[in-house]
Amino acid sequence: MVTQQLPLPIGESGAPSFENYYLAAANRESVAAVERCGQGKGDRFLCLRGPSGVGKTHLLLAACQIAAQKGERVAYVPLKRAVIMAPEILGGLEVAAFVAIDDIDHIAGYRHWEESLLHLYNLLQEGRGRLLLASTDKPSTLHWLLPDLRSRLGWGLGYQLQPLDDHQKHAALQFQAAKRGLELPDEVAGFLLRHSERDMHSLSSILAQLERASMAAQRRLTVPFVRQVLDI
């Protein structure tokens, strides 16, 4: 059984995995900790933090993949969508072996959401479940209304993802393209970095768009073709 708010694209081409995450040296320890958590090893409660676009969601879904492929019950909840969800969505998730909750900073200051997260945390702690959280900032620094929740979130291990520099983004684009079976020449990767949003989430989405267009047109990725597809 897999409990989820978003489909887990297990086995799909380009689906988030540890194999297709570009691993910069500065993030090696953080990524290894998240992978161990998905495997059921290491600390049961873990928080991953970092600015938007550094790959937090990718790693949470990759950890979900590992747990689900082991036949475990998995829950993934993206709280960036909290505005269109009810706090009750967290109810019952304690039956899952692995729970990943993304963007917890989006519910800081909302009492009913905080109460639901605190209740889930306590139930998982009493059982054997594992909890992986993600936020932009360190959880203990967020503006929580409930002191108990702030305290609980300060107990687990925390890791921070470092953003990539331009050279690393260039390499990451070519790495992800190769994983998709695409050849991304240096001049095309450079063109994308100059003419697109520069965070890796946006760049990865553009790469997926180019993959579909390349397959449909049976054309290689060149600057003129990319200009045509992206209407730049």
mmCIF file of N, CA and C in Angstrom, residues 20 171-184 207:
data_model
loop_
_atom_site.group_PDB
_atom_site.id
_atom_site.type_symbol
_atom_site.label_atom_id
_atom_site.label_comp_id
_atom_site.label_asym_id
_atom_site.label_seq_id
_atom_site.Cartn_x
_atom_site.Cartn_y
_atom_site.Cartn_z
ATOM 1 N N ASN A 20 19.734 9.639 -10.558
ATOM 2 C CA ASN A 20 19.694 10.772 -11.486
ATOM 3 C C ASN A 20 19.717 12.128 -10.778
ATOM 4 N N ALA A 171 27.198 21.138 -15.537
ATOM 5 C CA ALA A 171 27.487 19.711 -15.445
ATOM 6 C C ALA A 171 26.243 18.921 -15.080
ATOM 7 N N ALA A 172 25.393 19.481 -14.201
ATOM 8 C CA ALA A 172 24.178 18.787 -13.776
ATOM 9 C C ALA A 172 23.207 18.616 -14.943
ATOM 10 N N LEU A 173 23.097 19.642 -15.790
ATOM 11 C CA LEU A 173 22.230 19.537 -16.966
ATOM 12 C C LEU A 173 22.700 18.412 -17.887
ATOM 13 N N GLN A 174 23.982 18.351 -18.137
ATOM 14 C CA GLN A 174 24.510 17.300 -19.015
ATOM 15 C C GLN A 174 24.376 15.926 -18.373
ATOM 16 N N PHE A 175 24.534 15.873 -17.060
ATOM 17 C CA PHE A 175 24.360 14.620 -16.333
ATOM 18 C C PHE A 175 22.919 14.125 -16.458
ATOM 19 N N GLN A 176 21.957 15.008 -16.221
ATOM 20 C CA GLN A 176 20.556 14.612 -16.304
ATOM 21 C C GLN A 176 20.156 14.258 -17.734
ATOM 22 N N ALA A 177 20.697 15.001 -18.696
ATOM 23 C CA ALA A 177 20.409 14.685 -20.097
ATOM 24 C C ALA A 177 20.912 13.288 -20.442
ATOM 25 N N ALA A 178 22.110 12.953 -20.017
ATOM 26 C CA ALA A 178 22.671 11.631 -20.290
ATOM 27 C C ALA A 178 21.814 10.539 -19.668
ATOM 28 N N LYS A 179 21.278 10.787 -18.472
ATOM 29 C CA LYS A 179 20.406 9.816 -17.818
ATOM 30 C C LYS A 179 19.118 9.593 -18.613
ATOM 31 N N ARG A 180 18.729 10.609 -19.392
ATOM 32 C CA ARG A 180 17.537 10.507 -20.228
ATOM 33 C C ARG A 180 17.865 9.991 -21.631
ATOM 34 N N GLY A 181 19.135 9.689 -21.868
ATOM 35 C CA GLY A 181 19.537 9.198 -23.184
ATOM 36 C C GLY A 181 19.715 10.301 -24.197
ATOM 37 N N LEU A 182 19.938 11.541 -23.731
ATOM 38 C CA LEU A 182 20.103 12.688 -24.622
ATOM 39 C C LEU A 182 21.557 13.156 -24.613
ATOM 40 N N GLU A 183 21.983 13.683 -25.721
ATOM 41 C CA GLU A 183 23.274 14.363 -25.787
ATOM 42 C C GLU A 183 23.021 15.848 -25.699
ATOM 43 N N LEU A 184 23.599 16.494 -24.702
ATOM 44 C CA LEU A 184 23.416 17.930 -24.508
ATOM 45 C C LEU A 184 24.768 18.606 -24.694
ATOM 46 N N LEU A 207 14.435 20.609 -19.455
ATOM 47 C CA LEU A 207 15.085 19.446 -20.055
ATOM 48 C C LEU A 207 14.069 18.362 -20.391
#
